[in-house]
Amino acid sequence: MTSFARGMLVTFEGFLLVYFASVNLFYLVQLLLAGLEVREHQKRLRLDPLWRVLDSSVAPRITVLSPAHNEQLTIISSVRALLGLDYPNLRVVVINDGSGDATLEVLLQAFDLRVAPGALGHIDTERVRGVYRSPSHPHLIVVDKENGGKADALNAGLNQVRTDLVCAIDADTLIERDALQRMVRPFLLEESGVLAAGGTIRVANGSKIVAGRVVEAKVPRRWLARVQVVEYLRAFLFGRTGWNRMGGNLIVSGAFGLFKTEDLIAAGGYEADTVGEDAELVARLRRNARLEGRSDRVVFVPDPVAWTEVPSRFRTLRRQRARWHRGLAQVLSRHRRMIFNPRFGALGLVVMPYFLLVELIAPVIESMGLAALAIGIPAGFVNTEFAIAYFLVAYGLGAIVSLAALLAEEVTYHRYRRARSRIRLVLAALAENTGYRQLTVLWRFQGLIEFLRRREHWGHMERAGFEGAASTEIAPDQAR
Amino acid sequence: MNPLLKNLLLGEIIVLLVIVSLIAGHALLLSFRERRRMVPNRVALDALAMASVGGADARMRAVGLLSRTRRSLRIQALLDVALVVEGRARAELREVADELGITRDAHRLLHHRRWWKRVTGARVLMGLGEAPRVDLLDDERIEVQQVAIAWISEADDPPALDRLVRFAGAAIPLLRFVAQDSLLRLGPTAMPPLRNRLEQLSGIHRPDERQTVEILALLEVAEGMGDPELTEAALPFMSNGSAQVRASAVGVMAAFGGRKNERRAAGALSDIDPLVRAAAARALGSMGAWKNGHVVRDHLSDRDPLVRREAAIALGRMGPVGRILLRDAASWDGPGASLAAQMLEVQGPVGQVTR
């Protein structure tokens, strides 16, 4: 090996170590800030009973938008669960996005739906075939439209909204009864206004579900789903909570987010031509607010919980992760002018650069590191000490961060009450960094390539219902 | 192995072990605490519940039992019971609290530098039925102000109620919401200060943003109360410069109903702003004002889609007359006809639509 090549390799090794050390240091700071945030939040909650919101006729009015595509198996229990949420001023709009199955028919039958006066029409969508209301459930509206994707369905639902706030969910999301009462708090607390709020998404696989509600949280039996429990806890309890103190969140999960209706309509609703429509919307809302000199606060609230079923098959998970990464790349590409732009404050100088340099680029750098090791060790180009240092910095600290997220869950919400569940989660957190993480790196890398090749489709969705056992693909969301 | 790497590895292993131990330790502590707390908590609640209805003996027993429990548990039990008792029972609770020193401590907490301590003090005193502390409305923390507003709504004190009404125009939505909610819970007691404030604000023809927020909040409360006194106080707002305010005032008319208010709402159908016309149609529908049905039917061909939609729904709520008018409109040309047909479909053969 020439001295030049060796020098290059040593430089690259040094760069890798510094990069991963910096990323993990950033995570540790985020962890610390998340701890402070959760502590403050818990204190507020203990002292502030929610009953006032629960039975007040002047509580902010909320419409829940639930887009449904081929959901005939689960739609009735989902809609019943939504209508049964503990919130006083609630409307539910279900959008049948051109389902090929009997989604509309089962809705028509179960809720005695009749054709009703149509949309108010703020935003262009695919053709709406009909709007239905139910005499027996006056707070329910069903919109039947031609297929246009999730974003288009949400826009069609948005055209029916007349309330102050709008909550976008996935049709297969199970929202806890009091989640909206908890989620509405940031909108009440802040004088300058909050653009959007996101809640925690938890993994429903393996949990006990009765009548559309998770009644006991359990750790999934399948390893692939179990490791995602750790991933979600880390992403929400530590990642997003930390962002509350570091310039606000860029992502409000498409599975459960609350927005100010007027901002959403003024922004033109969701963009239908992206697979990361939730992140794109938040970036656009924040950009608009900044340009208009308004507050661009996007808050994550840790205690409102929505449960979703995660993929338990590798193929489905691979597609999902590739799509998420493609979505992130699209968002960063569309809003590239905000990156490193001081005009956008913390969003431009901290949040967007982080998503570019860490979330988007990390798979490339990590893949290169893995490739360098795979080629370099057998060939004798890479010394063993570097290999150990790489694993310690890149994966050892990663395991610490995952375990810290489990600790945060334990001292705050402790949903997993059984000792066996806790042990399984600790083992999953330790094992996550050997095998699973490397796979997700490859899948995300694949997503980046798909973005560069301008691949646009969402991929095939497999659903079997919560009480069923097969895999389900959930909506885009960066679980990190 | 390189000593630096060795130390790094050792450090990571130690941190991992510490975190795992903390998780296990917390889990054990939690189950121990739950077992330990469950019984005393139930005993404390039972003792306080008995004391609130049982006289001197029960009170002494409660004091004896509670004095052996932790202070935080005592306070929590007291707050839980205070939430559901009133009158004589609350007075009994107060005596227990006095004897345990909770009342004295709560007064002291009101001046604590930590906001959560001030909140606890205010909640305890409110639960015990003490006179509200208006000075807490000026606290630097929203959390404390929020409790102070709720506390004021527990008392019948005119100057304090005037302050409460003013909070309906607070910049922070939470304070506005708590004030509105408190006024609604107060009911007739809140009427005089609410009416006075509406009368004061009615002179402002072109309200600024802050004033608009306050007017809208008060009109929303007035609508919730549906009292004729407030309807008269809201009347001047029907000619206000802000369309939002005019629309909201129409809502107040609808809340009380009656022929006079039907005529007022029908008049608002000719407003220049579609928001007001839509509110007027909605109001006439909710009042079931079938005598004005033909005016509403004419708005099925309004130039604004929102008004057309509200007119169709309103006719749907006007009983047989509305149905006849809808049938008539269904034979027209234009968007009003399809709306009318859809409404007839929603109603079914003889039903009536609800909103």
mmCIF file of C-alpha atoms in Angstrom, chain B:
data_model
loop_
_atom_site.group_PDB
_atom_site.id
_atom_site.type_symbol
_atom_site.label_atom_id
_atom_site.label_comp_id
_atom_site.label_asym_id
_atom_site.label_seq_id
_atom_site.Cartn_x
_atom_site.Cartn_y
_atom_site.Cartn_z
ATOM 1 C CA MET B 1 -4.808 -3.072 23.861
ATOM 2 C CA ASN B 2 -4.253 0.668 23.767
ATOM 3 C CA PRO B 3 -4.795 2.025 27.319
ATOM 4 C CA LEU B 4 -7.105 4.739 25.988
ATOM 5 C CA LEU B 5 -9.312 2.164 24.295
ATOM 6 C CA LYS B 6 -9.238 -0.007 27.375
ATOM 7 C CA ASN B 7 -10.407 2.885 29.511
ATOM 8 C CA LEU B 8 -13.079 3.804 26.991
ATOM 9 C CA LEU B 9 -14.384 0.247 26.974
ATOM 10 C CA LEU B 10 -14.320 0.095 30.742
ATOM 11 C CA GLY B 11 -16.120 3.442 30.964
ATOM 12 C CA GLU B 12 -18.853 2.328 28.613
ATOM 13 C CA ILE B 13 -19.367 -0.945 30.482
ATOM 14 C CA ILE B 14 -19.641 0.923 33.785
ATOM 15 C CA VAL B 15 -22.178 3.413 32.363
ATOM 16 C CA LEU B 16 -24.240 0.573 30.858
ATOM 17 C CA LEU B 17 -24.228 -1.288 34.154
ATOM 18 C CA VAL B 18 -25.217 1.841 36.064
ATOM 19 C CA ILE B 19 -28.169 2.488 33.728
ATOM 20 C CA VAL B 20 -29.342 -1.133 33.900
ATOM 21 C CA SER B 21 -29.072 -1.010 37.705
ATOM 22 C CA LEU B 22 -31.049 2.230 37.774
ATOM 23 C CA ILE B 23 -33.804 0.668 35.653
ATOM 24 C CA ALA B 24 -33.954 -2.399 37.886
ATOM 25 C CA GLY B 25 -33.720 -0.304 41.053
ATOM 26 C CA HIS B 26 -36.480 2.009 39.949
ATOM 27 C CA ALA B 27 -38.729 -0.897 39.030
ATOM 28 C CA LEU B 28 -38.238 -2.414 42.484
ATOM 29 C CA LEU B 29 -38.721 0.913 44.240
ATOM 30 C CA LEU B 30 -41.885 1.547 42.275
ATOM 31 C CA SER B 31 -43.501 -1.746 43.210
ATOM 32 C CA PHE B 32 -42.436 -1.302 46.854
ATOM 33 C CA ARG B 33 -43.812 2.257 46.943
ATOM 34 C CA GLU B 34 -47.075 1.243 45.328
ATOM 35 C CA ARG B 35 -47.608 -1.476 47.915
ATOM 36 C CA ARG B 36 -46.650 0.869 50.724
ATOM 37 C CA ARG B 37 -48.728 3.755 49.508
ATOM 38 C CA MET B 38 -51.895 1.998 48.481
ATOM 39 C CA VAL B 39 -53.132 1.193 51.993
ATOM 40 C CA PRO B 40 -52.340 4.538 53.703
ATOM 41 C CA ASN B 41 -53.786 6.409 50.740
ATOM 42 C CA ARG B 42 -57.059 4.525 50.987
ATOM 43 C CA VAL B 43 -57.104 4.896 54.777
ATOM 44 C CA ALA B 44 -56.479 8.641 54.497
ATOM 45 C CA LEU B 45 -59.244 9.044 51.925
ATOM 46 C CA ASP B 46 -61.692 6.999 54.007
ATOM 47 C CA ALA B 47 -60.834 8.921 57.160
ATOM 48 C CA LEU B 48 -61.319 12.280 55.443
ATOM 49 C CA ALA B 49 -64.537 11.192 53.782
ATOM 50 C CA MET B 50 -65.885 10.052 57.176
ATOM 51 C CA ALA B 51 -64.710 13.248 58.857
ATOM 52 C CA SER B 52 -66.530 15.367 56.279
ATOM 53 C CA VAL B 53 -69.872 13.858 57.288
ATOM 54 C CA GLY B 54 -69.284 12.344 60.725
ATOM 55 C CA GLY B 55 -68.834 15.093 63.364
ATOM 56 C CA ALA B 56 -66.290 15.455 66.190
ATOM 57 C CA ASP B 57 -65.371 11.778 66.754
ATOM 58 C CA ALA B 58 -64.751 11.099 63.090
ATOM 59 C CA ARG B 59 -62.761 14.299 62.878
ATOM 60 C CA MET B 60 -60.517 13.310 65.797
ATOM 61 C CA ARG B 61 -60.029 9.863 64.289
ATOM 62 C CA ALA B 62 -59.091 11.413 60.939
ATOM 63 C CA VAL B 63 -56.627 13.794 62.576
ATOM 64 C CA GLY B 64 -55.063 10.898 64.499
ATOM 65 C CA LEU B 65 -54.721 8.750 61.385
ATOM 66 C CA LEU B 66 -53.520 11.487 59.064
ATOM 67 C CA SER B 67 -50.934 12.820 61.480
ATOM 68 C CA ARG B 68 -49.127 9.488 61.067
ATOM 69 C CA THR B 69 -49.000 9.716 57.259
ATOM 70 C CA ARG B 70 -46.643 11.679 55.044
ATOM 71 C CA ARG B 71 -47.445 15.357 54.437
ATOM 72 C CA SER B 72 -47.717 15.035 50.651
ATOM 73 C CA LEU B 73 -50.129 12.138 51.020
ATOM 74 C CA ARG B 74 -52.248 14.099 53.528
ATOM 75 C CA ILE B 75 -52.478 17.032 51.144
ATOM 76 C CA GLN B 76 -53.327 14.861 48.158
ATOM 77 C CA ALA B 77 -56.071 13.042 50.074
ATOM 78 C CA LEU B 78 -57.473 16.356 51.242
ATOM 79 C CA LEU B 79 -57.533 17.739 47.697
ATOM 80 C CA ASP B 80 -59.220 14.599 46.386
ATOM 81 C CA VAL B 81 -62.000 14.755 48.978
ATOM 82 C CA ALA B 82 -62.375 18.554 48.788
ATOM 83 C CA LEU B 83 -63.114 18.257 45.080
ATOM 84 C CA VAL B 84 -66.364 16.416 45.715
ATOM 85 C CA VAL B 85 -67.736 17.990 48.920
ATOM 86 C CA GLU B 86 -69.426 21.283 49.649
ATOM 87 C CA GLY B 87 -71.040 23.266 52.491
ATOM 88 C CA ARG B 88 -70.971 21.647 55.931
ATOM 89 C CA ALA B 89 -68.796 18.744 54.773
ATOM 90 C CA ARG B 90 -66.200 21.166 53.484
ATOM 91 C CA ALA B 91 -66.244 23.044 56.786
ATOM 92 C CA GLU B 92 -65.539 19.749 58.579
ATOM 93 C CA LEU B 93 -62.627 19.112 56.254
ATOM 94 C CA ARG B 94 -61.311 22.536 57.023
ATOM 95 C CA GLU B 95 -61.309 21.800 60.727
ATOM 96 C CA VAL B 96 -59.287 18.652 60.108
ATOM 97 C CA ALA B 97 -56.876 20.660 57.957
ATOM 98 C CA ASP B 98 -56.582 23.344 60.654
ATOM 99 C CA GLU B 99 -55.759 20.792 63.313
ATOM 100 C CA LEU B 100 -53.140 19.135 61.125
ATOM 101 C CA GLY B 101 -51.564 22.496 60.300
ATOM 102 C CA ILE B 102 -52.297 22.080 56.596
ATOM 103 C CA THR B 103 -54.147 25.406 56.311
ATOM 104 C CA ARG B 104 -51.284 27.310 57.945
ATOM 105 C CA ASP B 105 -48.744 25.599 55.702
ATOM 106 C CA ALA B 106 -50.848 26.331 52.606
ATOM 107 C CA HIS B 107 -50.954 30.043 53.461
ATOM 108 C CA ARG B 108 -47.199 29.996 53.804
ATOM 109 C CA LEU B 109 -46.806 28.200 50.475
ATOM 110 C CA LEU B 110 -48.589 31.046 48.665
ATOM 111 C CA HIS B 111 -45.424 33.106 49.123
ATOM 112 C CA HIS B 112 -42.986 30.372 48.211
ATOM 113 C CA ARG B 113 -40.433 31.209 45.515
ATOM 114 C CA ARG B 114 -41.161 27.943 43.643
ATOM 115 C CA TRP B 115 -44.240 28.231 41.450
ATOM 116 C CA TRP B 116 -45.403 24.661 42.038
ATOM 117 C CA LYS B 117 -45.443 25.259 45.792
ATOM 118 C CA ARG B 118 -47.598 28.360 45.273
ATOM 119 C CA VAL B 119 -49.943 26.302 43.080
ATOM 120 C CA THR B 120 -50.209 23.634 45.790
ATOM 121 C CA GLY B 121 -50.943 26.260 48.455
ATOM 122 C CA ALA B 122 -53.646 27.891 46.320
ATOM 123 C CA ARG B 123 -55.255 24.554 45.451
ATOM 124 C CA VAL B 124 -55.390 23.476 49.087
ATOM 125 C CA LEU B 125 -56.931 26.749 50.231
ATOM 126 C CA MET B 126 -59.392 26.710 47.339
ATOM 127 C CA GLY B 127 -60.353 23.144 48.231
ATOM 128 C CA LEU B 128 -60.938 24.179 51.825
ATOM 129 C CA GLY B 129 -63.261 26.982 50.746
ATOM 130 C CA GLU B 130 -61.054 29.876 51.894
ATOM 131 C CA ALA B 131 -61.724 33.348 50.469
ATOM 132 C CA PRO B 132 -59.965 33.747 47.104
ATOM 133 C CA ARG B 133 -56.696 35.654 46.871
ATOM 134 C CA VAL B 134 -57.079 38.211 44.111
ATOM 135 C CA ASP B 135 -53.383 39.130 44.336
ATOM 136 C CA LEU B 136 -52.491 35.726 42.891
ATOM 137 C CA LEU B 137 -54.033 36.853 39.598
ATOM 138 C CA ASP B 138 -50.920 38.986 39.168
ATOM 139 C CA ASP B 139 -48.517 36.101 39.787
ATOM 140 C CA GLU B 140 -45.685 35.818 37.279
ATOM 141 C CA ARG B 141 -46.551 32.195 36.434
ATOM 142 C CA ILE B 142 -49.544 31.178 34.308
ATOM 143 C CA GLU B 143 -49.974 28.035 36.391
ATOM 144 C CA VAL B 144 -50.597 30.105 39.532
ATOM 145 C CA GLN B 145 -52.846 32.598 37.726
ATOM 146 C CA GLN B 146 -54.871 29.703 36.358
ATOM 147 C CA VAL B 147 -55.607 28.374 39.856
ATOM 148 C CA ALA B 148 -56.343 31.915 41.067
ATOM 149 C CA ILE B 149 -58.971 32.379 38.334
ATOM 150 C CA ALA B 150 -60.628 29.092 39.199
ATOM 151 C CA TRP B 151 -60.504 30.037 42.884
ATOM 152 C CA ILE B 152 -62.285 33.347 42.260
ATOM 153 C CA SER B 153 -65.096 31.489 40.559
ATOM 154 C CA GLU B 154 -65.729 29.704 43.874
ATOM 155 C CA ALA B 155 -66.653 32.966 45.599
ATOM 156 C CA ASP B 156 -69.412 35.547 45.259
ATOM 157 C CA ASP B 157 -67.266 38.650 45.414
ATOM 158 C CA PRO B 158 -68.224 41.386 42.859
ATOM 159 C CA PRO B 159 -64.808 43.121 42.550
ATOM 160 C CA ALA B 160 -63.115 39.733 42.161
ATOM 161 C CA LEU B 161 -65.681 38.701 39.547
ATOM 162 C CA ASP B 162 -64.971 41.903 37.619
ATOM 163 C CA ARG B 163 -61.331 40.854 37.450
ATOM 164 C CA LEU B 164 -62.386 37.384 36.374
ATOM 165 C CA VAL B 165 -64.407 38.797 33.461
ATOM 166 C CA ARG B 166 -61.384 40.852 32.370
ATOM 167 C CA PHE B 167 -59.388 37.641 32.056
ATOM 168 C CA ALA B 168 -61.627 36.618 29.165
ATOM 169 C CA GLY B 169 -59.480 39.033 27.169
ATOM 170 C CA ALA B 170 -56.170 37.617 28.415
ATOM 171 C CA ALA B 171 -53.442 37.235 25.840
ATOM 172 C CA ILE B 172 -52.622 33.711 26.982
ATOM 173 C CA PRO B 173 -55.261 31.289 25.698
ATOM 174 C CA LEU B 174 -55.155 29.121 28.826
ATOM 175 C CA LEU B 175 -56.110 32.022 31.095
ATOM 176 C CA ARG B 176 -58.831 33.059 28.668
ATOM 177 C CA PHE B 177 -60.164 29.529 28.564
ATOM 178 C CA VAL B 178 -60.167 29.096 32.356
ATOM 179 C CA ALA B 179 -61.901 32.476 32.764
ATOM 180 C CA GLN B 180 -64.575 31.579 30.187
ATOM 181 C CA ASP B 181 -65.080 28.174 31.726
ATOM 182 C CA SER B 182 -65.293 29.653 35.238
ATOM 183 C CA LEU B 183 -67.895 32.206 34.104
ATOM 184 C CA LEU B 184 -70.004 29.460 32.573
ATOM 185 C CA ARG B 185 -69.751 27.368 35.737
ATOM 186 C CA LEU B 186 -70.724 30.383 37.833
ATOM 187 C CA GLY B 187 -73.906 30.848 35.804
ATOM 188 C CA PRO B 188 -76.276 33.603 37.029
ATOM 189 C CA THR B 189 -73.705 34.955 39.524
ATOM 190 C CA ALA B 190 -71.462 35.915 36.620
ATOM 191 C CA MET B 191 -74.254 37.696 34.750
ATOM 192 C CA PRO B 192 -73.944 41.276 36.157
ATOM 193 C CA PRO B 193 -70.167 41.679 35.625
ATOM 194 C CA LEU B 194 -70.422 39.990 32.239
ATOM 195 C CA ARG B 195 -73.245 42.295 31.143
ATOM 196 C CA ASN B 196 -71.352 45.356 32.417
ATOM 197 C CA ARG B 197 -68.232 44.424 30.498
ATOM 198 C CA LEU B 198 -70.192 43.748 27.313
ATOM 199 C CA GLU B 199 -71.842 47.156 27.656
ATOM 200 C CA GLN B 200 -68.440 48.806 28.097
ATOM 201 C CA LEU B 201 -67.083 47.104 25.001
ATOM 202 C CA SER B 202 -70.171 47.722 22.880
ATOM 203 C CA GLY B 203 -69.096 51.338 22.341
ATOM 204 C CA ILE B 204 -66.057 50.232 20.357
ATOM 205 C CA HIS B 205 -67.129 50.020 16.734
ATOM 206 C CA ARG B 206 -63.779 48.973 15.280
ATOM 207 C CA PRO B 207 -62.104 46.861 17.960
ATOM 208 C CA ASP B 208 -58.386 46.142 17.764
ATOM 209 C CA GLU B 209 -57.077 42.575 17.825
ATOM 210 C CA ARG B 210 -56.943 42.342 21.611
ATOM 211 C CA GLN B 211 -60.420 43.819 22.055
ATOM 212 C CA THR B 212 -61.805 41.486 19.394
ATOM 213 C CA VAL B 213 -60.411 38.514 21.300
ATOM 214 C CA GLU B 214 -62.090 39.709 24.491
ATOM 215 C CA ILE B 215 -65.428 40.453 22.829
ATOM 216 C CA LEU B 216 -65.481 37.080 21.098
ATOM 217 C CA ALA B 217 -64.630 35.284 24.338
ATOM 218 C CA LEU B 218 -67.385 37.087 26.247
ATOM 219 C CA LEU B 219 -69.939 36.537 23.494
ATOM 220 C CA GLU B 220 -69.067 32.845 23.527
ATOM 221 C CA VAL B 221 -69.798 32.776 27.255
ATOM 222 C CA ALA B 222 -73.028 34.715 26.705
ATOM 223 C CA GLU B 223 -74.034 32.189 24.047
ATOM 224 C CA GLY B 224 -73.325 29.373 26.480
ATOM 225 C CA MET B 225 -75.527 31.015 29.112
ATOM 226 C CA GLY B 226 -78.427 31.808 26.766
ATOM 227 C CA ASP B 227 -79.962 34.442 29.040
ATOM 228 C CA PRO B 228 -82.223 37.267 27.761
ATOM 229 C CA GLU B 229 -80.246 39.894 29.730
ATOM 230 C CA LEU B 230 -77.111 38.927 27.880
ATOM 231 C CA THR B 231 -78.940 38.823 24.559
ATOM 232 C CA GLU B 232 -79.781 42.503 24.981
ATOM 233 C CA ALA B 233 -76.182 43.249 25.982
ATOM 234 C CA ALA B 234 -74.951 41.438 22.877
ATOM 235 C CA LEU B 235 -77.355 43.231 20.529
ATOM 236 C CA PRO B 236 -75.114 46.260 19.796
ATOM 237 C CA PHE B 237 -72.412 43.892 18.555
ATOM 238 C CA MET B 238 -74.636 42.915 15.637
ATOM 239 C CA SER B 239 -73.629 46.179 14.003
ATOM 240 C CA ASN B 240 -69.969 46.016 15.014
ATOM 241 C CA GLY B 241 -67.231 46.749 12.487
ATOM 242 C CA SER B 242 -65.779 43.252 12.824
ATOM 243 C CA ALA B 243 -67.567 40.509 10.884
ATOM 244 C CA GLN B 244 -66.335 37.918 13.387
ATOM 245 C CA VAL B 245 -67.962 39.866 16.213
ATOM 246 C CA ARG B 246 -71.227 40.277 14.275
ATOM 247 C CA ALA B 247 -71.313 36.548 13.524
ATOM 248 C CA SER B 248 -70.695 35.727 17.157
ATOM 249 C CA ALA B 249 -73.444 38.114 18.285
ATOM 250 C CA VAL B 250 -75.896 36.309 16.016
ATOM 251 C CA GLY B 251 -74.955 33.129 17.843
ATOM 252 C CA VAL B 252 -75.969 34.726 21.153
ATOM 253 C CA MET B 253 -79.386 35.571 19.689
ATOM 254 C CA ALA B 254 -79.828 31.959 18.658
ATOM 255 C CA ALA B 255 -78.893 30.679 22.094
ATOM 256 C CA PHE B 256 -81.911 32.325 23.696
ATOM 257 C CA GLY B 257 -84.285 32.129 20.756
ATOM 258 C CA GLY B 258 -87.738 33.764 20.557
ATOM 259 C CA ARG B 259 -89.509 35.722 17.832
ATOM 260 C CA LYS B 260 -87.532 38.903 18.424
ATOM 261 C CA ASN B 261 -84.220 37.120 18.058
ATOM 262 C CA GLU B 262 -85.458 35.245 15.003
ATOM 263 C CA ARG B 263 -86.158 38.580 13.334
ATOM 264 C CA ARG B 264 -82.697 39.845 14.322
ATOM 265 C CA ALA B 265 -81.017 36.766 12.921
ATOM 266 C CA ALA B 266 -83.087 37.000 9.716
ATOM 267 C CA GLY B 267 -81.909 40.602 9.379
ATOM 268 C CA ALA B 268 -78.294 39.402 9.581
ATOM 269 C CA LEU B 269 -78.912 37.263 6.484
ATOM 270 C CA SER B 270 -78.505 40.427 4.428
ATOM 271 C CA ASP B 271 -75.116 41.226 5.966
ATOM 272 C CA ILE B 272 -72.324 42.077 3.561
ATOM 273 C CA ASP B 273 -70.001 39.407 5.000
ATOM 274 C CA PRO B 274 -70.586 35.698 4.230
ATOM 275 C CA LEU B 275 -69.356 34.737 7.683
ATOM 276 C CA VAL B 276 -72.248 36.642 9.241
ATOM 277 C CA ARG B 277 -74.799 35.382 6.718
ATOM 278 C CA ALA B 278 -73.679 31.808 7.392
ATOM 279 C CA ALA B 279 -73.937 32.386 11.153
ATOM 280 C CA ALA B 280 -77.416 33.869 10.656
ATOM 281 C CA ALA B 281 -78.577 30.853 8.644
ATOM 282 C CA ARG B 282 -77.128 28.538 11.297
ATOM 283 C CA ALA B 283 -78.857 30.549 14.035
ATOM 284 C CA LEU B 284 -82.236 30.384 12.297
ATOM 285 C CA GLY B 285 -81.802 26.651 11.853
ATOM 286 C CA SER B 286 -80.925 26.083 15.493
ATOM 287 C CA MET B 287 -83.958 28.170 16.565
ATOM 288 C CA GLY B 288 -86.150 26.157 14.195
ATOM 289 C CA ALA B 289 -87.369 29.514 12.841
ATOM 290 C CA TRP B 290 -89.644 28.096 10.152
ATOM 291 C CA LYS B 291 -91.452 31.415 9.737
ATOM 292 C CA ASN B 292 -88.228 32.760 8.227
ATOM 293 C CA GLY B 293 -87.760 29.623 6.159
ATOM 294 C CA HIS B 294 -88.403 31.308 2.822
ATOM 295 C CA VAL B 295 -85.638 33.894 3.506
ATOM 296 C CA VAL B 296 -83.254 31.065 4.356
ATOM 297 C CA ARG B 297 -84.305 29.175 1.212
ATOM 298 C CA ASP B 298 -83.382 32.205 -0.909
ATOM 299 C CA HIS B 299 -79.841 31.863 0.428
ATOM 300 C CA LEU B 300 -79.542 28.424 -1.121
ATOM 301 C CA SER B 301 -78.453 30.431 -4.132
ATOM 302 C CA ASP B 302 -76.160 32.746 -2.141
ATOM 303 C CA ARG B 303 -72.911 33.634 -3.916
ATOM 304 C CA ASP B 304 -70.890 32.107 -1.054
ATOM 305 C CA PRO B 305 -70.731 28.288 -0.749
ATOM 306 C CA LEU B 306 -70.509 28.394 3.054
ATOM 307 C CA VAL B 307 -73.785 30.345 3.266
ATOM 308 C CA ARG B 308 -75.488 27.975 0.806
ATOM 309 C CA ARG B 309 -74.387 24.989 2.860
ATOM 310 C CA GLU B 310 -75.541 26.515 6.155
ATOM 311 C CA ALA B 311 -78.866 27.509 4.587
ATOM 312 C CA ALA B 312 -79.475 23.924 3.452
ATOM 313 C CA ILE B 313 -78.656 22.543 6.885
ATOM 314 C CA ALA B 314 -80.822 25.202 8.545
ATOM 315 C CA LEU B 315 -83.811 24.257 6.395
ATOM 316 C CA GLY B 316 -83.215 20.671 7.362
ATOM 317 C CA ARG B 317 -83.771 21.676 10.966
ATOM 318 C CA MET B 318 -87.003 23.564 10.372
ATOM 319 C CA GLY B 319 -89.363 20.621 10.407
ATOM 320 C CA PRO B 320 -92.149 20.116 7.835
ATOM 321 C CA VAL B 321 -91.972 23.706 6.535
ATOM 322 C CA GLY B 322 -88.213 23.363 5.965
ATOM 323 C CA ARG B 323 -88.873 20.094 4.152
ATOM 324 C CA ILE B 324 -91.415 21.687 1.834
ATOM 325 C CA LEU B 325 -89.007 24.538 1.118
ATOM 326 C CA LEU B 326 -86.196 22.065 0.436
ATOM 327 C CA ARG B 327 -88.435 20.132 -1.990
ATOM 328 C CA ASP B 328 -89.284 23.384 -3.705
ATOM 329 C CA ALA B 329 -85.602 24.378 -3.956
ATOM 330 C CA ALA B 330 -84.643 20.929 -5.222
ATOM 331 C CA SER B 331 -86.493 21.686 -8.451
ATOM 332 C CA TRP B 332 -84.434 24.830 -9.120
ATOM 333 C CA ASP B 333 -81.422 25.138 -11.348
ATOM 334 C CA GLY B 334 -77.991 25.701 -9.846
ATOM 335 C CA PRO B 335 -76.005 24.559 -6.808
ATOM 336 C CA GLY B 336 -78.867 25.261 -4.352
ATOM 337 C CA ALA B 337 -80.926 22.474 -5.925
ATOM 338 C CA SER B 338 -78.352 19.745 -5.321
ATOM 339 C CA LEU B 339 -77.805 20.961 -1.762
ATOM 340 C CA ALA B 340 -81.548 20.854 -1.132
ATOM 341 C CA ALA B 341 -81.752 17.345 -2.609
ATOM 342 C CA GLN B 342 -78.856 16.209 -0.415
ATOM 343 C CA MET B 343 -80.553 17.588 2.679
ATOM 344 C CA LEU B 344 -83.726 15.712 1.851
ATOM 345 C CA GLU B 345 -81.587 12.586 1.492
ATOM 346 C CA VAL B 346 -79.908 13.163 4.889
ATOM 347 C CA GLN B 347 -83.306 13.538 6.539
ATOM 348 C CA GLY B 348 -84.626 10.312 5.141
ATOM 349 C CA PRO B 349 -88.375 9.789 4.693
ATOM 350 C CA VAL B 350 -89.628 11.772 7.718
ATOM 351 C CA GLY B 351 -86.530 12.321 9.888
ATOM 352 C CA GLN B 352 -84.922 15.501 11.019
ATOM 353 C CA VAL B 353 -81.213 16.186 10.789
ATOM 354 C CA THR B 354 -79.144 16.940 13.855
ATOM 355 C CA ARG B 355 -75.837 18.820 13.818
#
